Coordinates of C-alpha atoms and ligand atoms in Angstrom, one line a residue:
X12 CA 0.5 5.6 -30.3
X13 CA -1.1 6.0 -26.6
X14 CA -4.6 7.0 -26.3
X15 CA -5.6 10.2 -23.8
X16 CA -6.4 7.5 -21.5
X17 CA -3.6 5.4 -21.9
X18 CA -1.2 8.7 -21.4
X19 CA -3.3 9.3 -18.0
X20 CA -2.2 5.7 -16.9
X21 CA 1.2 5.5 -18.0
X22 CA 1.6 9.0 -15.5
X23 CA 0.3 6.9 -12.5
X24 CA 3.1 4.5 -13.2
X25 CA 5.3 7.3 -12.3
X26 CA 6.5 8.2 -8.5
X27 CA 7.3 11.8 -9.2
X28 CA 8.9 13.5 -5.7
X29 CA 6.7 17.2 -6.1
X30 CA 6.3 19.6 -3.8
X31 CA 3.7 22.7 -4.0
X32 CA 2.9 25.4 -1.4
X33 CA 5.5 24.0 1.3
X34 CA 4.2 20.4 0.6
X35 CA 5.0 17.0 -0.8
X36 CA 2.1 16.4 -3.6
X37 CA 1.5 12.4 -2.7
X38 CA -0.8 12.4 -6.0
X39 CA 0.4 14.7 -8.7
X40 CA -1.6 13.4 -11.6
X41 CA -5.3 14.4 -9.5
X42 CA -3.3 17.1 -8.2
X43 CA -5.8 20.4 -9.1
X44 CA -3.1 22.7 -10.0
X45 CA -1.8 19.9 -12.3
X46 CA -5.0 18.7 -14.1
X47 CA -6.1 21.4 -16.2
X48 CA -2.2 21.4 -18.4
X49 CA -2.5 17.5 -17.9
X50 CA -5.3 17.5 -20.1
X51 CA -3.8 20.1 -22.4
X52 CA -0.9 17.3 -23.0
X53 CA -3.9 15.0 -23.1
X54 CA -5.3 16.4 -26.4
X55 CA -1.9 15.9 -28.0
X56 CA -2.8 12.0 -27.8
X57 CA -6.3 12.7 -28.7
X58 CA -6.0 14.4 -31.3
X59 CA -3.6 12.2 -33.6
X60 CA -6.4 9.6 -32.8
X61 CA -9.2 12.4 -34.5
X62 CA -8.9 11.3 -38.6
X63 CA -9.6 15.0 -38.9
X64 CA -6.2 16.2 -37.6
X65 CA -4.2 12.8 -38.7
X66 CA -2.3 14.8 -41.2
X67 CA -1.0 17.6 -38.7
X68 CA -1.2 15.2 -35.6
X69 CA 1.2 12.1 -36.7
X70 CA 3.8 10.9 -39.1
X71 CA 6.0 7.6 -40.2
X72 CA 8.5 7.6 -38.3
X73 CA 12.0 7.7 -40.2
X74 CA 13.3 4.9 -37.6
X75 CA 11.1 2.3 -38.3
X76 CA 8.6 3.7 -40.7
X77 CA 5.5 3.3 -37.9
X78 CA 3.0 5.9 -37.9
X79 CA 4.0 8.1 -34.7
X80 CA 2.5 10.9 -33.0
X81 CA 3.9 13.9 -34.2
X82 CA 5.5 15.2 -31.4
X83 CA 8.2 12.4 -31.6
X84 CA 8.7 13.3 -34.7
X85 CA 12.2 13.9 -36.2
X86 CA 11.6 16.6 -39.2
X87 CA 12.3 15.1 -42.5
X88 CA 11.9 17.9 -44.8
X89 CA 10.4 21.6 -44.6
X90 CA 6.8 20.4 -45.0
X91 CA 7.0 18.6 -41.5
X92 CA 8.5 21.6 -40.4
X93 CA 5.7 23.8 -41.6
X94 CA 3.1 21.3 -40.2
X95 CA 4.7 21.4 -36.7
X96 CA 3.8 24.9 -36.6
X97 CA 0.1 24.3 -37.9
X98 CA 0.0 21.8 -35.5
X99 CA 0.9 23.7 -32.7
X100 CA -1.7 26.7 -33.9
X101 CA -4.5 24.0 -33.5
X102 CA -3.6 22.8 -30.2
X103 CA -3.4 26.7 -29.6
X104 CA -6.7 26.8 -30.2
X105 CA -8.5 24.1 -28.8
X106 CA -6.5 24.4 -25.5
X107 CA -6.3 28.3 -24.8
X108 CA -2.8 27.6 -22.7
X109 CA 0.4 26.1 -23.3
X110 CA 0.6 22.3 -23.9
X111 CA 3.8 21.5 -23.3
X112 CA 4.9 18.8 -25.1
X113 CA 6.8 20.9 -28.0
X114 CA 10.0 21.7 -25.7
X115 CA 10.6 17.7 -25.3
X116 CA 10.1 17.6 -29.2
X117 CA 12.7 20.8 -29.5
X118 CA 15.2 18.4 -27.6
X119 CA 15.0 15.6 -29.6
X120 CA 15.0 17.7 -32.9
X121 CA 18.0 19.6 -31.7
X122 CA 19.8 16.2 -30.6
X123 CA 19.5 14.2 -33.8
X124 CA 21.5 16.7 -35.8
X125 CA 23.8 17.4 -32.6
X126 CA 24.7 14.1 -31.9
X127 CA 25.6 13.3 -35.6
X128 CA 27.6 16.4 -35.6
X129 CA 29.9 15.4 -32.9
X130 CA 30.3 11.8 -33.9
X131 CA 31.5 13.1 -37.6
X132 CA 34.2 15.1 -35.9
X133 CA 35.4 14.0 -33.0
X134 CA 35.0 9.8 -33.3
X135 CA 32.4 9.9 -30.5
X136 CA 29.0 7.3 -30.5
X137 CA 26.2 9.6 -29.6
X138 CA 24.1 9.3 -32.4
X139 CA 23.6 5.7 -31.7
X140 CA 22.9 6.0 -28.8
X141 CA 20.6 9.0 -29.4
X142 CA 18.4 6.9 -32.0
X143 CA 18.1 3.6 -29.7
X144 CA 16.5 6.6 -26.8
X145 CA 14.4 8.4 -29.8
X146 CA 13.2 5.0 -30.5
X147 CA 11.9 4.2 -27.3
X148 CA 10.2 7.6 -26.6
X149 CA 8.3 7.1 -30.5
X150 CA 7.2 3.6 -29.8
X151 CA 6.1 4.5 -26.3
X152 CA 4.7 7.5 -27.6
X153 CA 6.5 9.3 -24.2
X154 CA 5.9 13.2 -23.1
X155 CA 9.7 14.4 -23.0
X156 CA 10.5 17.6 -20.5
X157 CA 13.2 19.4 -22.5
X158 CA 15.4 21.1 -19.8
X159 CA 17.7 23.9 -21.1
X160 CA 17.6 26.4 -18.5
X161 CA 19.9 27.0 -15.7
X162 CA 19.5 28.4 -12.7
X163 CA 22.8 30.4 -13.7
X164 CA 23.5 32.5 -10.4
X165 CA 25.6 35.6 -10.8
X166 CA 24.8 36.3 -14.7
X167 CA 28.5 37.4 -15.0
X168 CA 30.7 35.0 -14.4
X169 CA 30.9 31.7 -16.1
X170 CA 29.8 28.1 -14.7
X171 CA 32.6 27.3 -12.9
X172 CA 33.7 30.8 -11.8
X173 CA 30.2 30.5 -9.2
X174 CA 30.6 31.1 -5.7
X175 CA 28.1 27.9 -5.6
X176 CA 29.5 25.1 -8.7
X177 CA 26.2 23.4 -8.4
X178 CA 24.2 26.3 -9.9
X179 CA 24.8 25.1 -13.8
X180 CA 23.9 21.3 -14.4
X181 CA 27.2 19.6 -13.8
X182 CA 29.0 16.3 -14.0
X183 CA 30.6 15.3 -10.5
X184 CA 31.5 11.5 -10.7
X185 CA 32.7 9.2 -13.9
X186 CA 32.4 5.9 -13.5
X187 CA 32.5 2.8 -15.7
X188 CA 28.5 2.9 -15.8
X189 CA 27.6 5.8 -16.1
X190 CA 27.8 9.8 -14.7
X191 CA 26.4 11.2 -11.4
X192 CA 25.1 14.8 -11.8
X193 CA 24.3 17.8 -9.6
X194 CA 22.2 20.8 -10.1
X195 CA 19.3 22.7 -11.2
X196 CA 16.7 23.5 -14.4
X197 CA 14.4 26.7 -13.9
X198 CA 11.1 27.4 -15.5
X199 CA 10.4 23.5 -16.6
X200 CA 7.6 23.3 -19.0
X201 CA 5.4 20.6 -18.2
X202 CA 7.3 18.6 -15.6
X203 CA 5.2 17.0 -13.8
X204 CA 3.6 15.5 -16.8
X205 CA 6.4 14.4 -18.7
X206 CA 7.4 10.6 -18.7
X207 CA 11.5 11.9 -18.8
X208 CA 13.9 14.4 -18.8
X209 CA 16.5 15.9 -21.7
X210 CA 18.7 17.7 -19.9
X211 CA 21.0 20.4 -22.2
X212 CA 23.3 23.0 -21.9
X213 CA 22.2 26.5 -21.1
X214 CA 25.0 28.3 -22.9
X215 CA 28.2 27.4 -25.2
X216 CA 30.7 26.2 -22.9
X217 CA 34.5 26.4 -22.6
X218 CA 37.5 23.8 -21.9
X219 CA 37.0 25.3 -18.2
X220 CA 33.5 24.3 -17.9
X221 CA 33.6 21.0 -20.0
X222 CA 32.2 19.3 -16.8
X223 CA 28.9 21.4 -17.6
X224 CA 28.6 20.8 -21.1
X225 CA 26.3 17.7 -21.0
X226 CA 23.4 16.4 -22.0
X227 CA 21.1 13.4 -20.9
X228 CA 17.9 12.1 -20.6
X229 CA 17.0 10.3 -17.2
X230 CA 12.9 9.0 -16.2
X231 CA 11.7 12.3 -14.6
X232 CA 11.1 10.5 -11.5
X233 CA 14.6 8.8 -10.7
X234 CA 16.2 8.6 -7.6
X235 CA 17.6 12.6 -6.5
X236 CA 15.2 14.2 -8.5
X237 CA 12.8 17.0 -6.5
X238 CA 10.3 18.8 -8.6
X239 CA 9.1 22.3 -7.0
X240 CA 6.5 23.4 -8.8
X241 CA 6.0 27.5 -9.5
X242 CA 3.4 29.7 -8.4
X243 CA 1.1 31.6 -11.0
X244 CA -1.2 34.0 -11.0
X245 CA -4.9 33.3 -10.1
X246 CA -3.3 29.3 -9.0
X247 CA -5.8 28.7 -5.7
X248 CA -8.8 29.5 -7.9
X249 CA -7.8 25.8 -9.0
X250 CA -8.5 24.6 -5.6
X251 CA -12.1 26.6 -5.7
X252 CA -14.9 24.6 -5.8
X253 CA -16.8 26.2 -8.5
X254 CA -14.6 26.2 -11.5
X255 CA -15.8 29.7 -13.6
X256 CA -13.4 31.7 -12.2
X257 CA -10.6 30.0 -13.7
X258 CA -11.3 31.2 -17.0
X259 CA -10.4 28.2 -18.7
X260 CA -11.3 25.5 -16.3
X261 CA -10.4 22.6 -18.7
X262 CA -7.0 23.2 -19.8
X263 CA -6.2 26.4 -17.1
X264 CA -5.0 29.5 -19.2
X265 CA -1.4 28.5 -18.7
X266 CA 0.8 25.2 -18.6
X267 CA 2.8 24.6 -15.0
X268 CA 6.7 25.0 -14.7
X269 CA 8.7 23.8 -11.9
X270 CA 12.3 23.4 -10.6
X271 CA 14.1 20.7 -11.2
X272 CA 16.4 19.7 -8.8
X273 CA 19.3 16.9 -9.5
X274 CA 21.1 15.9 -6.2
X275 CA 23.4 13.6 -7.1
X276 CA 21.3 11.9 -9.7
X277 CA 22.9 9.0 -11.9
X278 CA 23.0 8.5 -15.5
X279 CA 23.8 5.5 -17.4
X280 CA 26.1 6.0 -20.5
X281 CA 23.2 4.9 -22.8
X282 CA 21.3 7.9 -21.7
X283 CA 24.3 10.1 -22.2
X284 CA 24.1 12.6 -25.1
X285 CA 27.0 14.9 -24.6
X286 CA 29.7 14.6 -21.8
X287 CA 32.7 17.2 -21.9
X288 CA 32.4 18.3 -26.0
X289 CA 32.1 22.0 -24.7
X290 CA 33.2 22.9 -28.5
X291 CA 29.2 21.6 -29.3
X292 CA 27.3 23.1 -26.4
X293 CA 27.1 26.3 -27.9
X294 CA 26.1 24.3 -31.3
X295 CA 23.4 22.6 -29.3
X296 CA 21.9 25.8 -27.1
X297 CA 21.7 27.7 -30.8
X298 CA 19.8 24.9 -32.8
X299 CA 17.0 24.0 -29.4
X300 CA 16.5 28.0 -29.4
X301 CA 15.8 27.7 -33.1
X302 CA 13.3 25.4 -33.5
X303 CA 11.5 26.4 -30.0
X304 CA 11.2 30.0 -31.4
X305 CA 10.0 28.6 -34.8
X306 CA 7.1 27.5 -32.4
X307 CA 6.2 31.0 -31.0
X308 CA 4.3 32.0 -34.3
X309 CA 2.4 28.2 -33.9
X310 CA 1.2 27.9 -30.5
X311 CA 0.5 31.8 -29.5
X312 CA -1.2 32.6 -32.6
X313 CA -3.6 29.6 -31.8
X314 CA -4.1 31.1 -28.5
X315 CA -4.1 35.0 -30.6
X316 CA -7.2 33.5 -32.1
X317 CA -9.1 32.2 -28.9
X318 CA -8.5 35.5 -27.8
X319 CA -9.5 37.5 -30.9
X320 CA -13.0 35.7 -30.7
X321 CA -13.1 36.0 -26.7
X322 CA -12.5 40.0 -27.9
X323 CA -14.8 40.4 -30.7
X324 CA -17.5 38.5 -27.9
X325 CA -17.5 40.9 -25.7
X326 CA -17.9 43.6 -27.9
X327 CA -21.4 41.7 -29.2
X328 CA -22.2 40.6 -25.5
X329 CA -21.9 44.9 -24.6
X330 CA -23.9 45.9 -28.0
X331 CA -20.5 47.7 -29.6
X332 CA -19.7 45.4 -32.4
X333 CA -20.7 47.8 -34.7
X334 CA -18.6 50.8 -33.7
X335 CA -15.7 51.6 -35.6
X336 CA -13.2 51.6 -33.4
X337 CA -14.4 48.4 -32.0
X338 CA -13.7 46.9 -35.5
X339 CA -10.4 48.7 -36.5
X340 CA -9.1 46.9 -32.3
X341 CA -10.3 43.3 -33.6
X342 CA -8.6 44.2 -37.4
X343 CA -5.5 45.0 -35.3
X344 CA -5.2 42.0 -33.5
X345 CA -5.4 40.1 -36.0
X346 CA -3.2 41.7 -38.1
X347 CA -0.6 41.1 -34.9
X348 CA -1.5 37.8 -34.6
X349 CA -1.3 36.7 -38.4
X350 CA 1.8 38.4 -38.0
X351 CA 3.4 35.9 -35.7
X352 CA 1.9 33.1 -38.0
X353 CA 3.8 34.5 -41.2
X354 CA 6.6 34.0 -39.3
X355 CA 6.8 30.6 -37.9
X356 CA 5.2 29.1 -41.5
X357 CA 8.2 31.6 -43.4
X358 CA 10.9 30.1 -41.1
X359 CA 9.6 26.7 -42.1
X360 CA 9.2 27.0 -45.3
X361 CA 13.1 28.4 -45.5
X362 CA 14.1 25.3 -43.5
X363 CA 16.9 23.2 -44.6
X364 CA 18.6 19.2 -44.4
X365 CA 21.4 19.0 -41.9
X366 CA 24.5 16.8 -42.7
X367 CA 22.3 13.9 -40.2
X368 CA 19.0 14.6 -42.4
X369 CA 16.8 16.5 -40.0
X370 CA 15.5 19.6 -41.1
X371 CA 16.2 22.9 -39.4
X372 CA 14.1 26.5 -39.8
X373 CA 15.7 29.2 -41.4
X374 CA 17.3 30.6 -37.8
X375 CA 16.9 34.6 -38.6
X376 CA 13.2 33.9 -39.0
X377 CA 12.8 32.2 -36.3
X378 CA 14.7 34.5 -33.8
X379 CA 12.5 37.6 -35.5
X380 CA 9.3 35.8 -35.0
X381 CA 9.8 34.9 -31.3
X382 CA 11.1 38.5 -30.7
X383 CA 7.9 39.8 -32.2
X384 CA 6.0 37.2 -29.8
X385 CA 8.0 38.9 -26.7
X386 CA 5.8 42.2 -28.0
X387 CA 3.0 41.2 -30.3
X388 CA 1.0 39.5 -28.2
X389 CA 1.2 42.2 -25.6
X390 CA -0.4 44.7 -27.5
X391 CA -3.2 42.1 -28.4
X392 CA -3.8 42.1 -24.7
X393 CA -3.8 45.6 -24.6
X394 CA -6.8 45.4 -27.1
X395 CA -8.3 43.1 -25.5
X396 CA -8.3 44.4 -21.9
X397 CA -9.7 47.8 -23.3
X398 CA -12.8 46.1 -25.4
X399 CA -13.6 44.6 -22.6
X400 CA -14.1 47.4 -20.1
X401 CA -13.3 47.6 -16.4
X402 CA -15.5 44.9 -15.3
X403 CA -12.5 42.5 -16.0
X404 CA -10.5 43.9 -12.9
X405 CA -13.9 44.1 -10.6
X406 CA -16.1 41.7 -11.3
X407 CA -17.1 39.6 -8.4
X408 CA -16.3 35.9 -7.9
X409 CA -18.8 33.1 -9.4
X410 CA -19.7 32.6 -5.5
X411 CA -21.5 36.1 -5.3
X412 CA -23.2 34.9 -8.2
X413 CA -24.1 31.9 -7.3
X414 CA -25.2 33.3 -3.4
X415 CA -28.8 33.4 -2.6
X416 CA -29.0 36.8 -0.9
X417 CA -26.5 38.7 -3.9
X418 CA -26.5 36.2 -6.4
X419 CA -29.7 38.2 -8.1
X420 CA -28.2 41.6 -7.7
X421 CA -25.0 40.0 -9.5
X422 CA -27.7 38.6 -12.3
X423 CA -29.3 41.5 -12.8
X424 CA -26.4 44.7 -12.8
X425 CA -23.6 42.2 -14.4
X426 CA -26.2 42.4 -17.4
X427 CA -25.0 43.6 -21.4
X428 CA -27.1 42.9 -24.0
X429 CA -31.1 41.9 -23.0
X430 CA -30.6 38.5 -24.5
X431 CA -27.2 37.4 -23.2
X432 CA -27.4 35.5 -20.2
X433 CA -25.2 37.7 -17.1
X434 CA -23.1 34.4 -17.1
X435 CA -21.9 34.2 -20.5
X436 CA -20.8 37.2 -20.5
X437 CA -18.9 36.6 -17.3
X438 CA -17.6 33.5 -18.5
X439 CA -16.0 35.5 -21.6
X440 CA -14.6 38.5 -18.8
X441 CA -12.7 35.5 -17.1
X442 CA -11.5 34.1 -20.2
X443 CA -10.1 36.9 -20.9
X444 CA -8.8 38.2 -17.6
X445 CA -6.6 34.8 -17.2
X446 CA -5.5 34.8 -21.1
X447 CA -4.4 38.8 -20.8
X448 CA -3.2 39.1 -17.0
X449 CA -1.8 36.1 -15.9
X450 CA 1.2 33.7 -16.0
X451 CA 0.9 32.5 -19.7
X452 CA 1.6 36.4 -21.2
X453 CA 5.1 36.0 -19.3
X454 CA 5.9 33.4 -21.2
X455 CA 5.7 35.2 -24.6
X456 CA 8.7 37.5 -23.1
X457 CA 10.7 34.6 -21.5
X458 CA 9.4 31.3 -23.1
X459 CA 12.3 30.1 -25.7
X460 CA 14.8 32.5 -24.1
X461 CA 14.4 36.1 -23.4
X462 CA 14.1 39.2 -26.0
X463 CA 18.0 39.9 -25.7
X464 CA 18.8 36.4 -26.1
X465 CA 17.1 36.9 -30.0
X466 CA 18.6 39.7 -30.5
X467 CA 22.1 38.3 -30.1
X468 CA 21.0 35.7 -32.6
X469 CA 19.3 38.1 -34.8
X470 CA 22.4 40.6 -35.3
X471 CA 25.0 37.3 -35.6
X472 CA 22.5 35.7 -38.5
X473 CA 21.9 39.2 -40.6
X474 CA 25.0 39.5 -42.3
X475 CA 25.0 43.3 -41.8
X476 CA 28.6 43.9 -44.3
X477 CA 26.8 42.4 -47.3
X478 CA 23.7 45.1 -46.9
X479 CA 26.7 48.0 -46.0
X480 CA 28.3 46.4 -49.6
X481 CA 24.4 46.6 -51.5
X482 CA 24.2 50.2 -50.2
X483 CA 27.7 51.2 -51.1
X484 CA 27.1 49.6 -54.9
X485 CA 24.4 51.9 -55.8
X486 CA 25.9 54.9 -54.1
X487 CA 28.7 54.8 -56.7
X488 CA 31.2 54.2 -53.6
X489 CA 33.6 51.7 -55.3
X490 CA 37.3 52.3 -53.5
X491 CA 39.1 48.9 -52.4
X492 CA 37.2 47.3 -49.9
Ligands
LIG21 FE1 4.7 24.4 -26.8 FE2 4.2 26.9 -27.0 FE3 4.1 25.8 -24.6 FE4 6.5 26.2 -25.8 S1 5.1 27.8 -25.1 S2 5.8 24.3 -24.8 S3 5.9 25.9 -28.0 S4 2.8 25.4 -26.3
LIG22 FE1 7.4 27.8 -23.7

């Protein structure tokens, strides 16, 4: 396993091709937009290093029985299902933000059983080839960028009915060596501070768009790959000077995403995971959505709780704590937020073995659980917006309060409570203002696919003619079916 430090390094080693704000980044890894969700990713090599979190943090690896870091973990049976998601609740907690590493994980979970699948059936040799690749990222303990999402231009046709072919991942060259691909990934998680890329279909496929059902993984800084990384909400307050502002100056509220472009990129055949099985795309989209949306109730409830105590601070900080409906706002969020939870550790428990031997979540669960993420979480924010009074959408900068001609005025009307320092209870208003307003509550609706996308899922899994039979039963309605 790497150490924090040794992850840090092993970036540097990279020659990532960025851009940000119209500009190459020549040093992404002391980039400031990047630090803050590099050392959210960091704590995911701390912590397996903390004897405290050694259970939830790492594992033995089912390759070669080494103690691994448990986000290169392939689940084995439903209790390393369940303590993914209590994992992902603590990093939740001690980060505040998204820490990116889980979608990589989702990939690899996803291709283990997928691979196997295909090789059973059709005579292929991806499961091989799959292991000696899953082997290399657990003994070089490596940060994987899962990348599922297409850019996907007109929404109603199909890949290769676009005006533009390039706008779904595609193959455009064979050869004896390998493939050469063209295209795009939206919304990546954690680019910029992944060691490689697992590239994945966005949707099942059919025989006319067996060209776009592939998957690979490929070093994310090979030749004909441009990352453009995306804007967020409050993102030059990481270029400030003074940090307060931020919120959450450490780890920075939310992770980063960018676009991934692939011009032309090649790809060995021992990085090739899928390659015209369009029959197994579909197979492949369903089981990454799965386990990613088992996460939902993990990750966002640890960040539920940061902001449950950032809440329940204010309220002491303002001298309310002790009125009613100040209580009954922090018993609702929590009841939301341990909602979530039930969720993610029910979909785990219900897991099952797949013919390869990974374990899957029960997929109904999972799709309800992210589903109540896409609405949950928003109404926590709600609460916590109104506990904490209109200051959070006027309050002036950490510069006015650091100025010498305003900075005592600042001190002085910014007050709460006599003996709460002005800044604390600042501090807490920015916490909250980036955890409730800003880029990371967008990815509750559209992290791990949007709300329709669980829906679909959610009416295919619920077998909706056996509860019409139950109801007919004990109505005494017993004609032929
Ligand atoms: Fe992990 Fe949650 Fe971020 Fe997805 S949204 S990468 S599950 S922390
Ligand atoms: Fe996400």
């Amino acid at each position: 396993m790497k150490t924090g430090v040794e992850y840090i390094d092993s970036l540097r080693q990279l020659h990532l091709n960025v851009y940000m704000f119209g500009e190459k980044i020549k040093n992404p890894v002391d980039f400031p937009f990047i630090k803050p969700s590099q050392n959210a990713v960091k704590l995911t090599y701390e912590l397996a290093y903390d004897p405290q979190y050694a259970d939830l943090m790492t594992a033995t690896s089912h390759l070669t029985g080494k103690k691994i870091n448990r986000f290169t973990h392939i689940a084995q049976s439903t209790d390393d299902l369940v303590k993914k998601v209590k994992m992902l609740r603590l990093l939740g907690q001690k980060t505040g933000c998204c820490f990116q590493r889980c979608v990589g994980l989702d990939a690899l979970l996803s291709l283990s059983s997928v691979t196997y699948d295909m090789d059973q059936k059709l005579g292929t040799k991806y499961y091989t080839r799959f292991n000696d690749f899953l082997r290399y990222v657990q003994e070089n303990d490596l940060v994987c960028d899962g990348a599922m999402t297409d850019v996907k231009g007109n929404r109603g046709l199909k890949p290769s009915q676009q005006a533009d072919p390039d706008l779904f991942v595609h193959v455009v060259e064979r050869r004896d060596d390998g493939i050469v691909v063209r295209g795009a990934k939206a919304h990546q998680t954690g680019a910029i501070n992944s060691h490689e890329i697992i590239v994945m279909p966005t949707l099942a496929m059919t025989p006319e768009d067996k060209d776009y059902a592939i998957s690979f993984a490929i070093p994310t800084d090979t030749k004909g790959i441009t990352h453009v990384i995306g804007r967020q909400i409050n993102d030059t307050r990481k270029f400030e000077e003074l940090t307060m502002d931020v919120g959450n100056a450490t780890y920075g509220v939310a992770g980063h995403e960018a676009l991934i472009i692939f011009d032309e990129v090649f790809v060995p055949w021992e990085r090739v995971f899928m390659c015209g099985e369009h029959e197994f795309s579909g197979q492949l989209v369903e089981r990454f959505a799965g386990y990613h949306r088992q996460n939902y109730g993990g990750c966002k409830v640890g960040l539920g709780d940061v902001l449950i105590g950032a809440a329940a601070t204010i309220a002491e900080y303002n001298g309310v704590e002790n009125a009613s409906h100040v209580k009954d706002k922090i018993i609702e969020m929590i009841h939301l937020n341990e909602t979530l939870y039930a969720g993610s550790i029910s979909c785990s428990y219900e897991g099952y073995k797949l013919p390869s031997g990974t374990y899957y979540i029960n997929p109904l669960l999972a799709n309800i659980t992210k589903l109540n993420v896409t609405r949950f979480p928003f109404e926590m924010a709600r609460l916590a917006i109104d506990l904490t009074g209109g200051i959070i959408g006027t309050m002036p900068s950490e510069r006015d309060l650091r100025n010498p001609d305003v900075g005592k005025y600042v001190q002085k009307y910014l007050k709460g409570k006599a003996d709460i320092p002005t800044e604390h209870r600042m501090r807490i208003v920015r916490l909250i203002e980036n955890m409730t307003m800003g880029t990371g509550l967008l990815e509750d609706m559209h992290g791990a696919g949007s709300p329709q996308a669980q829906r679909i899922m959610i009416a295919r899994q619920a077998n909706i003619e056996a509860k019409k039979k139950l109801a007919r039963t004990l109505a005494g309605i017993t004609e032929k079916e």
